[in-house]
Amino acid sequence: MSTQEFNAGYRYSEIYEEVLPPHYYGGKEDLDLVRDYLSTHLGPPPDAGKHEVLELGCGPGRLTSLLAPYAARLLATDKSEGMISAVRQRFADITTRCTDTESVVHALHREGRSNSFDLIGAFWSMSYPLLECFEETTADGVVSTTDPEQGRTRARSLLQHLVDLLAPGGHMIMLFFDANTEEQRLVTNLWERIAPFPGTGRDYTWNLLHDALIDADIDDRGTFHHARLPGVAVLRSTTAAQDWFLTGHLNNYAKLCNDPRVHSAIDAFVHKHLRPDGTVHIPSAVHFVDFHADTNPSRHLPTADS
Ligand SMILES: C[S@@+](CC[C@H](N)C(=O)[O-])C[C@H]1O[C@@H](n2cnc3c(N)ncnc32)[C@H](O)[C@@H]1O
């Protein structure tokens, strides 16, 4: 295991957990946003879960621990072997698949699992399979599709099958990065030294998801709830902040990480957000998504206590 290796932050759960800073939104860490949402909509964690639960891009299981109490059965998936092996060690009772999200969503559809998941979670992980419909990044470079329309069709099909997996009344909850923050604008600017992003740019994956869920709502498949929450990522030192950029955002991609101009841009950003106590507070934002597959028109009626 080398911390300098391409994609080390996704290959090795220890490196991911080491570089990932806590993110806070309105006084709550990202985990607590999800914990509170589940508690409000599904009730406090029960002693025995009764739901069919799917988590996509589970990583080392940071949020799996919040979903698990609600689950009669939990399927956690991630394309990284290192992440899947960490999640298996942490949760003995769950089923895992080491595969990419696009493949697993289509596979579940073929296996007859449509309309069967009461809870689907994808936390900071849905942008990757959507981007992979248009381009693939390896240690050697970014290979873009020659047919962007085909990429859009792939992305739409992935999102339609994903919505299809929800059982009536089920919730699909996501945390999705906001490309428009100062932090992500810098990351975009750095990656665009290698290749431009497809479609509308770095926010394209969010736009695809947003449009697909609006369409599903219009088609009366459920209700799309969305909030953009501003927040902050807290890094314990300038070194931790630099590592977050190099390993977390630039995936240790050699051409960028060996470029002194990239280091200067990151250093200037980090020093701008340096606090007197030596920590670095980076402005952040997250899209909080819940697609609720409730199609009963009576849900709009006032309740007795309203
Ligand atoms: C930012 S991490 C989030 C992990 C976890 N959900 C969390 O919140 O800590 C993104 C995860 O998505 C996984 N991933 C990236 N591309 C993927 C893909 N196409 N299909 C499935 N998982 C993917 C990575 O291996 C990584 O574990």
mmCIF file of N, CA, C and O in Angstrom, residues 156-200:
data_model
loop_
_atom_site.group_PDB
_atom_site.id
_atom_site.type_symbol
_atom_site.label_atom_id
_atom_site.label_comp_id
_atom_site.label_asym_id
_atom_site.label_seq_id
_atom_site.Cartn_x
_atom_site.Cartn_y
_atom_site.Cartn_z
ATOM 1 N N ARG A 156 -29.048 7.896 -18.331
ATOM 2 C CA ARG A 156 -30.507 7.901 -18.131
ATOM 3 C C ARG A 156 -31.015 6.508 -17.788
ATOM 4 O O ARG A 156 -31.849 6.337 -16.905
ATOM 5 N N SER A 157 -30.468 5.517 -18.513
ATOM 6 C CA SER A 157 -30.904 4.138 -18.271
ATOM 7 C C SER A 157 -30.504 3.698 -16.851
ATOM 8 O O SER A 157 -31.291 3.066 -16.134
ATOM 9 N N LEU A 158 -29.293 4.070 -16.433
ATOM 10 C CA LEU A 158 -28.851 3.762 -15.066
ATOM 11 C C LEU A 158 -29.822 4.380 -14.045
ATOM 12 O O LEU A 158 -30.272 3.712 -13.108
ATOM 13 N N LEU A 159 -30.162 5.656 -14.247
ATOM 14 C CA LEU A 159 -31.001 6.353 -13.264
ATOM 15 C C LEU A 159 -32.439 5.832 -13.288
ATOM 16 O O LEU A 159 -33.074 5.708 -12.236
ATOM 17 N N GLN A 160 -32.935 5.478 -14.470
ATOM 18 C CA GLN A 160 -34.297 4.924 -14.530
ATOM 19 C C GLN A 160 -34.359 3.587 -13.801
ATOM 20 O O GLN A 160 -35.263 3.340 -13.002
ATOM 21 N N HIS A 161 -33.360 2.727 -14.053
ATOM 22 C CA HIS A 161 -33.367 1.424 -13.370
ATOM 23 C C HIS A 161 -33.164 1.587 -11.866
ATOM 24 O O HIS A 161 -33.688 0.800 -11.081
ATOM 25 N N LEU A 162 -32.414 2.607 -11.487
ATOM 26 C CA LEU A 162 -32.209 2.863 -10.061
ATOM 27 C C LEU A 162 -33.545 3.220 -9.389
ATOM 28 O O LEU A 162 -33.902 2.643 -8.356
ATOM 29 N N VAL A 163 -34.293 4.120 -10.001
ATOM 30 C CA VAL A 163 -35.605 4.490 -9.434
ATOM 31 C C VAL A 163 -36.526 3.263 -9.420
ATOM 32 O O VAL A 163 -37.269 3.044 -8.456
ATOM 33 N N ASP A 164 -36.423 2.433 -10.466
ATOM 34 C CA ASP A 164 -37.270 1.225 -10.540
ATOM 35 C C ASP A 164 -37.031 0.277 -9.360
ATOM 36 O O ASP A 164 -37.902 -0.523 -9.027
ATOM 37 N N LEU A 165 -35.826 0.323 -8.781
ATOM 38 C CA LEU A 165 -35.516 -0.621 -7.694
ATOM 39 C C LEU A 165 -36.290 -0.302 -6.412
ATOM 40 O O LEU A 165 -36.439 -1.154 -5.541
ATOM 41 N N LEU A 166 -36.787 0.939 -6.317
ATOM 42 C CA LEU A 166 -37.484 1.343 -5.078
ATOM 43 C C LEU A 166 -38.836 0.654 -4.932
ATOM 44 O O LEU A 166 -39.643 0.661 -5.870
ATOM 45 N N ALA A 167 -39.080 0.128 -3.756
ATOM 46 C CA ALA A 167 -40.398 -0.448 -3.451
ATOM 47 C C ALA A 167 -41.399 0.685 -3.237
ATOM 48 O O ALA A 167 -40.994 1.797 -2.876
ATOM 49 N N PRO A 168 -42.692 0.430 -3.436
ATOM 50 C CA PRO A 168 -43.687 1.477 -3.144
ATOM 51 C C PRO A 168 -43.490 1.983 -1.706
ATOM 52 O O PRO A 168 -43.338 1.195 -0.779
ATOM 53 N N GLY A 169 -43.423 3.302 -1.575
ATOM 54 C CA GLY A 169 -43.228 3.899 -0.240
ATOM 55 C C GLY A 169 -41.760 4.016 0.156
ATOM 56 O O GLY A 169 -41.437 4.586 1.200
ATOM 57 N N GLY A 170 -40.857 3.466 -0.669
ATOM 58 C CA GLY A 170 -39.429 3.460 -0.314
ATOM 59 C C GLY A 170 -38.770 4.830 -0.451
ATOM 60 O O GLY A 170 -39.287 5.722 -1.122
ATOM 61 N N HIS A 171 -37.624 4.967 0.199
ATOM 62 C CA HIS A 171 -36.839 6.214 0.140
ATOM 63 C C HIS A 171 -35.487 5.937 -0.503
ATOM 64 O O HIS A 171 -34.826 4.949 -0.161
ATOM 65 N N MET A 172 -35.078 6.835 -1.386
ATOM 66 C CA MET A 172 -33.706 6.793 -1.903
ATOM 67 C C MET A 172 -33.017 8.080 -1.447
ATOM 68 O O MET A 172 -33.414 9.178 -1.829
ATOM 69 N N ILE A 173 -32.002 7.923 -0.606
ATOM 70 C CA ILE A 173 -31.353 9.078 0.019
ATOM 71 C C ILE A 173 -29.924 9.198 -0.496
ATOM 72 O O ILE A 173 -29.199 8.198 -0.563
ATOM 73 N N MET A 174 -29.554 10.410 -0.851
ATOM 74 C CA MET A 174 -28.190 10.617 -1.352
ATOM 75 C C MET A 174 -27.580 11.874 -0.745
ATOM 76 O O MET A 174 -28.291 12.846 -0.476
ATOM 77 N N LEU A 175 -26.266 11.838 -0.587
ATOM 78 C CA LEU A 175 -25.474 13.047 -0.399
ATOM 79 C C LEU A 175 -24.666 13.174 -1.682
ATOM 80 O O LEU A 175 -23.999 12.209 -2.096
ATOM 81 N N PHE A 176 -24.738 14.354 -2.315
ATOM 82 C CA PHE A 176 -24.114 14.519 -3.634
ATOM 83 C C PHE A 176 -23.319 15.815 -3.623
ATOM 84 O O PHE A 176 -23.827 16.858 -3.207
ATOM 85 N N PHE A 177 -22.085 15.780 -4.107
ATOM 86 C CA PHE A 177 -21.216 16.959 -3.996
ATOM 87 C C PHE A 177 -21.756 18.127 -4.835
ATOM 88 O O PHE A 177 -22.378 17.924 -5.877
ATOM 89 N N ASP A 178 -21.518 19.337 -4.345
ATOM 90 C CA ASP A 178 -21.918 20.546 -5.077
ATOM 91 C C ASP A 178 -20.693 21.089 -5.819
ATOM 92 O O ASP A 178 -19.713 21.509 -5.192
ATOM 93 N N ALA A 179 -20.779 21.086 -7.137
ATOM 94 C CA ALA A 179 -19.629 21.489 -7.969
ATOM 95 C C ALA A 179 -19.359 22.990 -7.913
ATOM 96 O O ALA A 179 -18.321 23.448 -8.402
ATOM 97 N N ASN A 180 -20.277 23.760 -7.324
ATOM 98 C CA ASN A 180 -20.144 25.226 -7.422
ATOM 99 C C ASN A 180 -19.461 25.884 -6.234
ATOM 100 O O ASN A 180 -19.356 27.110 -6.186
ATOM 101 N N THR A 181 -18.997 25.106 -5.273
ATOM 102 C CA THR A 181 -18.300 25.724 -4.141
ATOM 103 C C THR A 181 -16.905 26.177 -4.592
ATOM 104 O O THR A 181 -16.377 25.701 -5.605
ATOM 105 N N GLU A 182 -16.313 27.037 -3.771
ATOM 106 C CA GLU A 182 -14.962 27.531 -4.100
ATOM 107 C C GLU A 182 -13.972 26.354 -4.171
ATOM 108 O O GLU A 182 -13.108 26.287 -5.049
ATOM 109 N N GLU A 183 -14.131 25.400 -3.235
ATOM 110 C CA GLU A 183 -13.252 24.224 -3.201
ATOM 111 C C GLU A 183 -13.394 23.426 -4.505
ATOM 112 O O GLU A 183 -12.401 23.098 -5.165
ATOM 113 N N GLN A 184 -14.631 23.129 -4.871
ATOM 114 C CA GLN A 184 -14.830 22.286 -6.058
ATOM 115 C C GLN A 184 -14.498 23.045 -7.341
ATOM 116 O O GLN A 184 -14.083 22.426 -8.326
ATOM 117 N N ARG A 185 -14.634 24.371 -7.324
ATOM 118 C CA ARG A 185 -14.231 25.131 -8.524
ATOM 119 C C ARG A 185 -12.724 25.017 -8.734
ATOM 120 O O ARG A 185 -12.251 24.912 -9.866
ATOM 121 N N LEU A 186 -11.978 25.014 -7.631
ATOM 122 C CA LEU A 186 -10.523 24.826 -7.759
ATOM 123 C C LEU A 186 -10.218 23.421 -8.300
ATOM 124 O O LEU A 186 -9.397 23.253 -9.203
ATOM 125 N N VAL A 187 -10.910 22.415 -7.747
ATOM 126 C CA VAL A 187 -10.685 21.036 -8.197
ATOM 127 C C VAL A 187 -10.998 20.922 -9.696
ATOM 128 O O VAL A 187 -10.240 20.303 -10.461
ATOM 129 N N THR A 188 -12.085 21.532 -10.121
ATOM 130 C CA THR A 188 -12.471 21.510 -11.546
ATOM 131 C C THR A 188 -11.370 22.130 -12.388
ATOM 132 O O THR A 188 -10.923 21.571 -13.399
ATOM 133 N N ASN A 189 -10.926 23.298 -11.942
ATOM 134 C CA ASN A 189 -9.887 24.022 -12.666
ATOM 135 C C ASN A 189 -8.622 23.177 -12.816
ATOM 136 O O ASN A 189 -8.007 23.135 -13.886
ATOM 137 N N LEU A 190 -8.280 22.426 -11.759
ATOM 138 C CA LEU A 190 -7.061 21.596 -11.817
ATOM 139 C C LEU A 190 -7.267 20.406 -12.762
ATOM 140 O O LEU A 190 -6.435 20.142 -13.627
ATOM 141 N N TRP A 191 -8.402 19.713 -12.636
ATOM 142 C CA TRP A 191 -8.639 18.550 -13.516
ATOM 143 C C TRP A 191 -8.762 18.987 -14.973
ATOM 144 O O TRP A 191 -8.423 18.233 -15.883
ATOM 145 N N GLU A 192 -9.233 20.215 -15.199
ATOM 146 C CA GLU A 192 -9.393 20.641 -16.594
ATOM 147 C C GLU A 192 -8.045 20.931 -17.264
ATOM 148 O O GLU A 192 -8.004 21.140 -18.468
ATOM 149 N N ARG A 193 -6.965 20.891 -16.494
ATOM 150 C CA ARG A 193 -5.636 20.930 -17.127
ATOM 151 C C ARG A 193 -5.410 19.645 -17.917
ATOM 152 O O ARG A 193 -4.547 19.575 -18.788
ATOM 153 N N ILE A 194 -6.132 18.573 -17.543
ATOM 154 C CA ILE A 194 -5.972 17.269 -18.212
ATOM 155 C C ILE A 194 -7.017 17.107 -19.321
ATOM 156 O O ILE A 194 -6.687 16.733 -20.436
ATOM 157 N N ALA A 195 -8.290 17.365 -18.973
ATOM 158 C CA ALA A 195 -9.363 17.184 -19.970
ATOM 159 C C ALA A 195 -10.593 17.955 -19.502
ATOM 160 O O ALA A 195 -10.830 18.061 -18.283
ATOM 161 N N PRO A 196 -11.405 18.484 -20.442
ATOM 162 C CA PRO A 196 -12.639 19.165 -20.036
ATOM 163 C C PRO A 196 -13.664 18.146 -19.535
ATOM 164 O O PRO A 196 -13.603 16.969 -19.913
ATOM 165 N N PHE A 197 -14.581 18.592 -18.681
ATOM 166 C CA PHE A 197 -15.654 17.700 -18.232
ATOM 167 C C PHE A 197 -16.744 17.645 -19.296
ATOM 168 O O PHE A 197 -16.896 18.593 -20.079
ATOM 169 N N PRO A 198 -17.506 16.564 -19.338
ATOM 170 C CA PRO A 198 -18.529 16.455 -20.389
ATOM 171 C C PRO A 198 -19.728 17.384 -20.121
ATOM 172 O O PRO A 198 -19.849 17.943 -19.028
ATOM 173 N N GLY A 199 -20.566 17.516 -21.112
ATOM 174 C CA GLY A 199 -21.858 18.217 -20.966
ATOM 175 C C GLY A 199 -21.728 19.617 -20.438
ATOM 176 O O GLY A 199 -20.961 20.431 -20.961
ATOM 177 N N THR A 200 -22.435 19.920 -19.342
ATOM 178 C CA THR A 200 -22.439 21.270 -18.780
ATOM 179 C C THR A 200 -21.198 21.559 -17.944
ATOM 180 O O THR A 200 -21.065 22.646 -17.384
#
